[in-house]
Short mmCIF file of C-alpha atoms in Angstrom, two decimals:
data_model
loop_
_atom_site.label_atom_id
_atom_site.label_comp_id
_atom_site.label_asym_id
_atom_site.label_seq_id
_atom_site.Cartn_x
_atom_site.Cartn_y
_atom_site.Cartn_z
CA MET A 20 -22.32 -82.49 35.56
CA GLY A 21 -25.89 -81.10 36.08
CA ALA A 22 -28.50 -80.74 33.36
CA LEU A 23 -27.33 -78.58 30.47
CA LEU A 24 -29.23 -75.43 29.59
CA THR A 25 -29.13 -72.91 26.90
CA TRP A 26 -27.26 -69.78 27.92
CA ARG A 27 -30.38 -67.67 27.74
CA THR A 28 -32.23 -69.99 30.15
CA ALA A 29 -29.24 -70.20 32.47
CA MET A 30 -28.77 -66.42 32.52
CA GLU A 31 -32.46 -65.81 33.25
CA ARG A 32 -32.36 -68.19 36.22
CA ALA A 33 -28.91 -66.98 37.50
CA LEU A 34 -29.79 -63.31 37.36
CA TYR A 35 -33.58 -63.17 37.79
CA GLY A 36 -34.69 -66.52 39.31
CA PRO A 37 -36.08 -66.67 42.84
CA ASP A 38 -32.57 -66.32 44.37
CA GLY A 39 -31.00 -64.67 41.32
CA PHE A 40 -28.14 -62.27 41.46
CA TYR A 41 -30.41 -59.21 40.89
CA ARG A 42 -33.58 -60.58 42.24
CA ARG A 43 -31.92 -60.75 45.69
CA GLY A 44 -30.97 -57.06 45.50
CA GLU A 45 -27.34 -57.05 44.55
CA ARG A 46 -26.15 -53.51 43.72
CA PRO A 47 -23.91 -52.86 40.74
CA ALA A 48 -21.62 -50.54 42.76
CA GLU A 49 -20.55 -53.43 44.74
CA HIS A 50 -19.27 -55.27 41.80
CA PHE A 51 -18.22 -52.89 38.93
CA ARG A 52 -17.81 -49.26 38.31
CA THR A 53 -20.55 -47.38 36.35
CA SER A 54 -20.88 -43.75 35.17
CA VAL A 55 -23.43 -43.15 37.90
CA HIS A 56 -21.10 -43.52 40.79
CA VAL A 57 -18.15 -42.00 38.96
CA SER A 58 -19.84 -38.54 39.14
CA GLY A 59 -23.01 -36.76 39.70
CA ARG A 60 -22.12 -34.91 36.51
CA PHE A 61 -23.45 -37.92 34.50
CA ALA A 62 -26.91 -37.32 35.92
CA ALA A 63 -26.51 -33.53 35.33
CA ALA A 64 -25.78 -34.12 31.66
CA LEU A 65 -28.94 -36.29 31.32
CA ALA A 66 -30.88 -33.61 33.12
CA ARG A 67 -29.89 -31.29 30.29
CA VAL A 68 -31.37 -33.79 27.81
CA LEU A 69 -34.53 -33.84 29.88
CA VAL A 70 -34.88 -30.10 29.76
CA GLU A 71 -34.55 -30.20 25.94
CA VAL A 72 -37.15 -32.95 25.68
CA ASP A 73 -39.52 -30.92 27.88
CA ALA A 74 -39.18 -27.96 25.57
CA ALA A 75 -39.69 -29.97 22.44
CA LEU A 76 -42.87 -31.44 23.99
CA GLY A 77 -44.20 -27.97 24.77
CA ARG A 78 -43.75 -28.32 28.55
CA PRO A 79 -46.63 -30.58 29.41
CA ASP A 80 -48.40 -30.54 32.74
CA ARG A 81 -46.89 -34.04 33.48
CA LEU A 82 -43.59 -35.22 32.03
CA ASP A 83 -42.41 -38.89 32.63
CA LEU A 84 -38.87 -39.69 33.62
CA VAL A 85 -38.38 -43.42 33.54
CA ASP A 86 -35.22 -45.32 34.54
CA VAL A 87 -35.20 -48.87 33.15
CA GLY A 88 -32.97 -51.05 35.33
CA ALA A 89 -32.91 -48.45 38.06
CA GLY A 90 -30.95 -50.32 40.70
CA SER A 91 -30.82 -48.12 43.80
CA GLY A 92 -32.68 -45.19 41.97
CA ARG A 93 -29.57 -43.09 42.31
CA LEU A 94 -29.60 -42.03 38.56
CA LEU A 95 -33.29 -41.30 38.54
CA THR A 96 -33.27 -39.12 41.66
CA GLY A 97 -30.05 -37.48 40.42
CA VAL A 98 -31.47 -36.37 37.13
CA ALA A 99 -34.52 -35.02 38.80
CA ALA A 100 -32.45 -33.05 41.26
CA ASN A 101 -30.59 -31.23 38.46
CA VAL A 102 -33.50 -29.69 36.54
CA PRO A 103 -35.13 -26.36 37.30
CA ALA A 104 -37.69 -26.34 40.07
CA GLU A 105 -40.65 -25.61 37.86
CA LEU A 106 -39.87 -28.72 35.71
CA ALA A 107 -39.09 -30.83 38.81
CA GLU A 108 -42.64 -30.24 40.09
CA ARG A 109 -44.17 -31.65 36.77
CA LEU A 110 -41.98 -34.84 36.72
CA ALA A 111 -43.60 -38.21 37.26
CA LEU A 112 -40.65 -40.40 38.34
CA THR A 113 -40.77 -44.17 37.52
CA ALA A 114 -38.06 -46.81 38.51
CA VAL A 115 -38.37 -50.01 36.54
CA GLU A 116 -36.54 -52.55 38.75
CA ILE A 117 -37.01 -56.15 39.97
CA ALA A 118 -34.78 -55.68 43.11
CA PRO A 119 -36.71 -54.61 46.18
CA ARG A 120 -37.31 -50.84 46.71
CA PRO A 121 -34.33 -49.46 48.63
CA ALA A 122 -34.85 -47.47 51.85
CA GLY A 123 -34.67 -43.76 51.38
CA ILE A 124 -36.19 -43.47 47.94
CA PRO A 125 -38.60 -40.51 47.81
CA ALA A 126 -42.26 -41.41 48.04
CA ARG A 127 -42.98 -39.71 44.76
CA VAL A 128 -40.89 -42.32 42.87
CA ARG A 129 -43.06 -45.11 41.55
CA TRP A 130 -41.21 -48.44 41.92
CA ARG A 131 -42.39 -51.18 39.50
CA ASP A 132 -41.04 -54.29 37.94
CA ALA A 133 -42.40 -53.78 34.34
CA LEU A 134 -42.50 -50.89 31.92
CA PRO A 135 -45.36 -48.39 32.03
CA GLY A 136 -47.95 -48.79 29.31
CA GLU A 137 -47.35 -45.37 27.79
CA ILE A 138 -44.60 -42.72 28.34
CA THR A 139 -44.39 -39.08 27.37
CA GLY A 140 -40.97 -37.76 28.32
CA LEU A 141 -37.57 -39.36 28.78
CA VAL A 142 -36.64 -43.00 29.22
CA ILE A 143 -33.06 -43.80 30.43
CA ALA A 144 -31.64 -47.43 30.10
CA ASN A 145 -28.16 -47.18 31.46
CA GLU A 146 -26.32 -50.52 31.50
CA TRP A 147 -29.56 -52.47 31.11
CA LEU A 148 -29.58 -54.30 27.78
CA ASP A 149 -26.32 -56.09 28.36
CA ASN A 150 -28.07 -58.20 31.10
CA VAL A 151 -31.04 -59.19 29.01
CA PRO A 152 -30.45 -62.98 28.74
CA LEU A 153 -29.50 -64.39 25.31
CA ASP A 154 -28.10 -67.44 23.64
CA VAL A 155 -24.60 -68.13 22.66
CA VAL A 156 -23.64 -69.89 19.43
CA GLU A 157 -20.50 -71.32 18.05
CA HIS A 158 -19.44 -72.08 14.43
CA THR A 159 -18.67 -75.73 13.98
CA PRO A 160 -17.72 -77.78 11.03
CA ASP A 161 -21.32 -78.59 10.75
CA GLY A 162 -22.45 -75.03 10.91
CA PRO A 163 -23.51 -72.77 13.77
CA ARG A 164 -24.76 -74.65 17.00
CA THR A 165 -26.41 -73.29 20.18
CA VAL A 166 -23.97 -73.64 23.10
CA LEU A 167 -25.28 -75.44 26.17
CA VAL A 168 -23.89 -74.80 29.62
CA ASP A 169 -23.70 -76.61 33.05
CA PRO A 170 -25.19 -73.96 35.35
CA VAL A 171 -23.17 -75.23 38.26
CA THR A 172 -19.77 -75.54 36.70
CA GLY A 173 -20.02 -73.32 33.64
CA GLU A 174 -18.75 -76.13 31.45
CA GLU A 175 -20.00 -75.89 27.85
CA SER A 176 -21.15 -78.39 25.30
CA PRO A 177 -22.30 -78.08 21.63
CA GLY A 178 -26.02 -78.10 21.35
CA PRO A 179 -28.60 -78.20 18.52
CA PRO A 180 -28.74 -76.11 15.33
CA LEU A 181 -30.25 -72.73 15.55
CA GLY A 182 -34.01 -72.05 15.09
CA ALA A 183 -35.04 -70.00 12.11
CA ALA A 184 -35.39 -66.63 13.98
CA ASP A 185 -31.89 -66.99 15.58
CA ALA A 186 -30.36 -68.07 12.26
CA ASP A 187 -31.80 -65.00 10.53
CA TRP A 188 -30.59 -62.65 13.17
CA LEU A 189 -27.04 -64.24 13.09
CA GLU A 190 -26.88 -63.95 9.29
CA ARG A 191 -27.79 -60.32 9.33
CA TRP A 192 -26.04 -59.09 12.34
CA TRP A 193 -23.19 -61.37 13.35
CA PRO A 194 -22.21 -63.76 10.56
CA LEU A 195 -19.62 -66.45 11.64
CA ARG A 196 -16.89 -67.52 9.31
CA GLU A 197 -14.48 -70.06 10.96
CA PRO A 198 -14.95 -73.04 13.26
CA GLY A 199 -14.52 -71.75 16.78
CA ASP A 200 -15.96 -68.26 16.08
CA ARG A 201 -18.74 -67.48 18.62
CA ALA A 202 -21.63 -64.93 18.68
CA GLU A 203 -24.30 -63.89 21.13
CA ILE A 204 -27.79 -63.82 19.60
CA GLY A 205 -29.09 -60.32 20.29
CA GLY A 206 -32.71 -60.92 19.26
CA PRO A 207 -33.95 -60.75 22.89
CA ARG A 208 -32.20 -57.45 23.40
CA CYS A 209 -33.77 -56.05 20.20
CA ALA A 210 -37.19 -57.09 21.40
CA ALA A 211 -36.55 -55.61 24.86
CA TRP A 212 -35.58 -52.17 23.30
CA ALA A 213 -38.37 -52.26 20.79
CA ALA A 214 -40.74 -52.73 23.72
CA VAL A 215 -39.43 -49.49 25.26
CA VAL A 216 -39.78 -47.50 21.98
CA ARG A 217 -43.29 -48.92 21.47
CA ARG A 218 -44.36 -47.51 24.77
CA LEU A 219 -42.89 -44.10 24.02
CA SER A 220 -45.87 -41.94 22.94
CA ARG A 221 -43.83 -38.79 22.54
CA GLY A 222 -40.34 -38.09 23.76
CA LEU A 223 -36.84 -39.70 23.73
CA ALA A 224 -35.41 -42.91 24.84
CA VAL A 225 -31.56 -43.46 25.38
CA ALA A 226 -29.72 -46.70 25.99
CA MET A 227 -26.08 -46.51 27.17
CA ASP A 228 -24.07 -49.70 27.22
CA TYR A 229 -20.86 -51.62 26.47
CA SER A 230 -21.43 -52.31 22.86
CA HIS A 231 -20.22 -53.24 19.33
CA VAL A 232 -21.42 -52.94 15.82
CA ARG A 233 -21.57 -55.26 12.85
CA ALA A 234 -18.35 -54.04 11.31
CA ALA A 235 -16.31 -54.90 14.61
CA ARG A 236 -17.93 -57.85 16.24
CA PRO A 237 -15.61 -59.74 18.64
CA VAL A 238 -14.60 -63.01 17.05
CA TYR A 239 -15.08 -65.12 20.29
CA GLY A 240 -17.90 -63.10 21.88
CA THR A 241 -18.05 -61.09 25.05
CA LEU A 242 -19.67 -63.31 27.68
CA THR A 243 -18.15 -62.19 31.09
CA GLY A 244 -18.75 -62.43 34.83
CA TYR A 245 -18.37 -59.82 37.47
CA ARG A 246 -18.16 -60.16 41.19
CA ASP A 247 -16.77 -58.10 44.07
CA GLY A 248 -14.93 -55.70 41.78
CA ALA A 249 -13.27 -58.16 39.55
CA THR A 250 -13.97 -60.12 36.27
CA VAL A 251 -14.57 -63.74 36.92
CA PRO A 252 -15.59 -66.79 34.72
CA ALA A 253 -19.18 -66.44 33.58
CA VAL A 254 -20.61 -69.33 35.53
CA PRO A 255 -24.49 -68.99 35.73
CA ASP A 256 -24.94 -70.26 39.20
CA GLY A 257 -26.30 -67.02 40.64
CA SER A 258 -23.06 -66.04 42.42
CA CYS A 259 -22.05 -63.39 39.99
CA ASP A 260 -23.26 -60.95 37.39
CA VAL A 261 -23.28 -62.52 33.90
CA THR A 262 -23.30 -60.14 31.02
CA ALA A 263 -22.44 -59.77 27.31
CA HIS A 264 -21.96 -56.61 25.23
CA VAL A 265 -24.87 -55.19 23.18
CA ALA A 266 -25.31 -55.17 19.39
CA LEU A 267 -26.73 -51.61 19.59
CA ASP A 268 -27.01 -51.25 15.80
CA ALA A 269 -29.36 -54.13 15.73
CA CYS A 270 -31.28 -52.65 18.56
CA ALA A 271 -31.46 -49.27 16.65
CA VAL A 272 -33.12 -50.96 13.63
CA ALA A 273 -35.55 -52.82 16.03
CA GLY A 274 -36.41 -49.44 17.51
CA GLN A 275 -37.06 -47.94 14.06
CA ALA A 276 -39.34 -50.78 13.22
CA ALA A 277 -41.15 -50.14 16.57
CA GLY A 278 -41.86 -46.53 15.53
CA ALA A 279 -38.79 -44.46 16.36
CA ALA A 280 -38.93 -41.17 14.42
CA ALA A 281 -35.14 -40.37 14.57
CA THR A 282 -32.18 -42.26 15.56
CA LEU A 283 -28.62 -41.35 16.81
CA LEU A 284 -26.06 -44.01 17.45
CA THR A 285 -22.81 -42.57 18.94
CA THR A 286 -20.32 -42.90 21.75
CA GLN A 287 -20.63 -41.74 25.35
CA ARG A 288 -17.58 -39.55 24.85
CA ALA A 289 -19.18 -37.74 21.91
CA ALA A 290 -22.57 -37.36 23.61
CA LEU A 291 -21.27 -36.11 26.93
CA ARG A 292 -18.98 -33.64 25.23
CA ALA A 293 -21.91 -32.32 23.35
CA LEU A 294 -23.67 -31.94 26.65
CA GLY A 295 -20.85 -29.98 28.30
CA VAL A 296 -18.78 -32.73 29.92
CA THR A 297 -15.45 -31.78 28.45
CA GLY A 298 -12.73 -32.73 31.05
CA GLY A 299 -11.15 -29.35 30.54
CA ARG A 300 -8.78 -28.39 33.38
CA PRO A 301 -9.49 -25.04 35.21
CA PRO A 302 -6.98 -22.20 34.49
CA LEU A 303 -3.96 -22.27 36.71
CA GLU A 304 -4.51 -18.59 37.72
CA LEU A 305 -7.69 -19.61 39.51
CA ALA A 306 -5.48 -21.43 41.96
CA GLY A 307 -3.98 -18.11 43.07
CA ARG A 308 -7.16 -16.12 43.63
CA ASP A 309 -9.50 -19.01 44.71
CA PRO A 310 -7.54 -22.10 45.86
CA ARG A 311 -10.71 -23.84 47.00
CA GLY A 312 -12.52 -23.16 43.91
CA TYR A 313 -9.61 -24.33 41.85
CA LEU A 314 -9.55 -27.69 43.68
CA VAL A 315 -13.27 -28.25 43.15
CA ALA A 316 -12.97 -27.47 39.45
CA LEU A 317 -9.87 -29.74 39.18
CA GLY A 318 -11.88 -32.63 40.84
CA ALA A 319 -14.80 -32.02 38.46
CA ALA A 320 -12.32 -32.16 35.45
CA GLY A 321 -11.05 -35.45 36.76
CA GLU A 322 -14.52 -36.85 36.97
CA ASP A 323 -15.36 -35.61 33.46
CA ALA A 324 -12.16 -37.20 32.16
CA GLU A 325 -13.16 -40.67 33.41
CA LEU A 326 -16.67 -40.34 32.04
CA ILE A 327 -15.39 -39.56 28.56
CA ASP A 328 -12.31 -41.68 28.46
CA PRO A 329 -12.42 -43.40 25.07
CA GLY A 330 -10.62 -46.47 26.49
CA GLY A 331 -13.23 -46.80 29.31
CA LEU A 332 -16.70 -45.41 29.97
CA GLY A 333 -16.37 -42.86 27.16
CA GLY A 334 -16.29 -45.83 24.73
CA PHE A 335 -19.71 -46.94 25.57
CA GLY A 336 -22.37 -46.85 22.83
CA TRP A 337 -25.28 -44.44 23.16
CA LEU A 338 -28.45 -45.23 21.25
CA VAL A 339 -30.90 -42.37 21.13
CA GLN A 340 -34.28 -42.73 19.51
CA THR A 341 -37.33 -40.41 19.55
CA ALA A 342 -41.03 -40.41 18.98
CA GLY A 343 -42.97 -37.25 18.04
CA ILE A 344 -39.91 -34.99 18.34
CA PRO A 345 -36.59 -34.56 16.63
CA ILE A 346 -33.22 -35.39 18.24
CA PRO A 347 -32.81 -32.44 20.45
CA GLU A 348 -29.97 -29.97 20.72
CA PRO A 349 -27.14 -30.35 21.43
CA LEU A 350 -27.15 -34.02 20.55
CA ALA A 351 -28.53 -33.11 17.03
CA GLY A 352 -25.07 -31.72 16.19
CA LEU A 353 -23.76 -35.32 16.27
CA ALA A 354 -26.14 -36.26 13.49
CA GLY A 355 -23.41 -36.40 10.87
CA ARG A 356 -21.73 -39.08 12.93
CA GLY A 357 -24.32 -41.79 13.29
CA ALA A 358 -27.86 -40.44 12.97
CA SER A 359 -30.40 -41.84 10.51
CA ASP A 360 -33.93 -41.10 9.50
CA ARG A 361 -36.64 -43.68 10.13
CA GLY A 362 -36.69 -46.29 7.50
CA ALA A 363 -32.85 -46.95 7.31
CA SER A 364 -32.43 -50.64 6.83
CA ASP A 365 -28.97 -50.83 8.53
CA LEU A 366 -26.60 -48.85 10.54
CA ASP A 367 -22.80 -49.11 10.41
CA VAL A 368 -21.38 -46.84 13.03
CA GLN A 369 -17.79 -47.29 14.44
CA ILE A 370 -18.07 -47.45 18.27
CA PRO A 371 -14.65 -47.71 19.86
CA GLN A 372 -14.31 -50.73 22.17
CA PRO A 373 -13.47 -49.69 25.76
CA ALA A 374 -10.38 -51.23 27.30
CA GLN A 375 -10.62 -53.03 30.71
CA HIS A 376 -9.52 -50.69 33.54
CA GLU A 377 -6.42 -52.11 35.30
CA SER A 378 -7.24 -50.89 38.78
CA GLY A 379 -10.36 -50.27 40.86
CA LEU A 380 -13.77 -51.65 40.04
CA PRO A 381 -14.01 -52.58 36.36
CA PRO A 382 -16.24 -50.59 34.21
CA ARG A 383 -19.29 -52.77 33.59
CA LEU A 384 -21.84 -50.88 31.57
CA PHE A 385 -24.81 -53.28 31.25
CA GLY A 386 -28.47 -54.03 32.10
CA GLU A 387 -31.43 -56.46 31.87
CA PRO A 388 -35.03 -57.21 30.62
CA HIS A 389 -36.91 -56.56 33.78
CA ALA A 390 -34.52 -54.36 35.71
CA GLY A 391 -31.71 -54.26 38.23
CA ARG A 392 -28.92 -51.78 37.42
CA GLU A 393 -27.43 -48.69 38.80
CA PRO A 394 -25.66 -48.53 42.17
#
C-alpha cells in the first residue's frame, strides 16, 4: 500500500498533475458521451441564449463567450457558428482549458488555463464542476470521518475528523444519518462556481452537470471512474477520469453570495425544450413530398430526444445565474420551477437523477477547476 491521501489531493494529482488524465490531453469523447457530441443542436440552443444575452446587454461592441473546461473547443466554436453574422463579428471567444490547444482551433479563440479577470457576455461550464476535486467523508460510530485513499490501488481507509469548514458544509448540504453513509464535500465546487460568477461583470453564466439536490442526495455518494467508454472503479492513478456528481443547489447559493442577481435551477430537459429542442417527429406526409427532408428531420428529432431524455442527458441539472440582467427569455418562463431572487438562503429543486445508459458511451456530464472537458 502506498501513502494514503485525501480524495481531494488524489483527484487533483490524478486529473491535473504533471501526467494527469486531463493534463496530458485526454478527450472526453473517447471515454464518455456528452451533449456536445450527441448533436450540434445543443450548441445551437446555447447560441439562442447568447443572442438573448446580447440583446439584454444592449448589443455591446465586444461580447465575451467563455467556455470553462473547453476540451477540444468544439462547443465554443459551435455556439459561435450558430449566431447571426453581425453578432459573430463582435464575439471575443475564450476557451479555459488546461489541456494543450488542439490543432485546427481558429486563431481568434484565446486559449488559456485560468478564468479571465472580467467577463461581459455568456459563460458556459458544461460538465466542468463534477471534475473539481473534492473530499469524501463517511459516517462512522464516532461521527463523520474524512476518507483516505491509496492512489495506486484505490483502497480506502478511515481518516481524521472533518475540519470546521467541511463540517459546516456537510451539516447544511449533505447531513449523514447512519454509519456507512457517505458524502462528497462540495465546498471546492461552490468556490469554483463563485469565482465564475464573481468575474461576471454583466451577463449570464450557466453550468450543466450530472447533479443532485439536498432533498435527494445519494446515500453512498457518486464517486465514479470512466475509461474507454465504460464505468470503472474510481482509482486515482491517472489512468481514468474520476468524477462525482455536483450539489448544484449549494453552488447556486454560493453564486448568489458572489453577486448573482437572478438564479434558475432546472433540468436540461426543461431548459432545452424551452429553447426549442423538443424531439417532435416530423409529419409523415413530409416523407411523401420530400423524402430526403423527412429523413433529415427524423434524424434531428432523434438527436433532440437523446438530449432531453429524462433518464439520460435530459436529467442533467442546469444552474443559470446572471449579473446586471434578468434571466432571459425563453428560460424566464421556467421561473416558476426553480428560479429564485438574490438573497434566497436555500434552494430545494427536484432534479431527476439520470439513469446509466446500457449501450454506447456512458453519459458523463462533468468538469473541473482549471479546465478539460468537451470532446
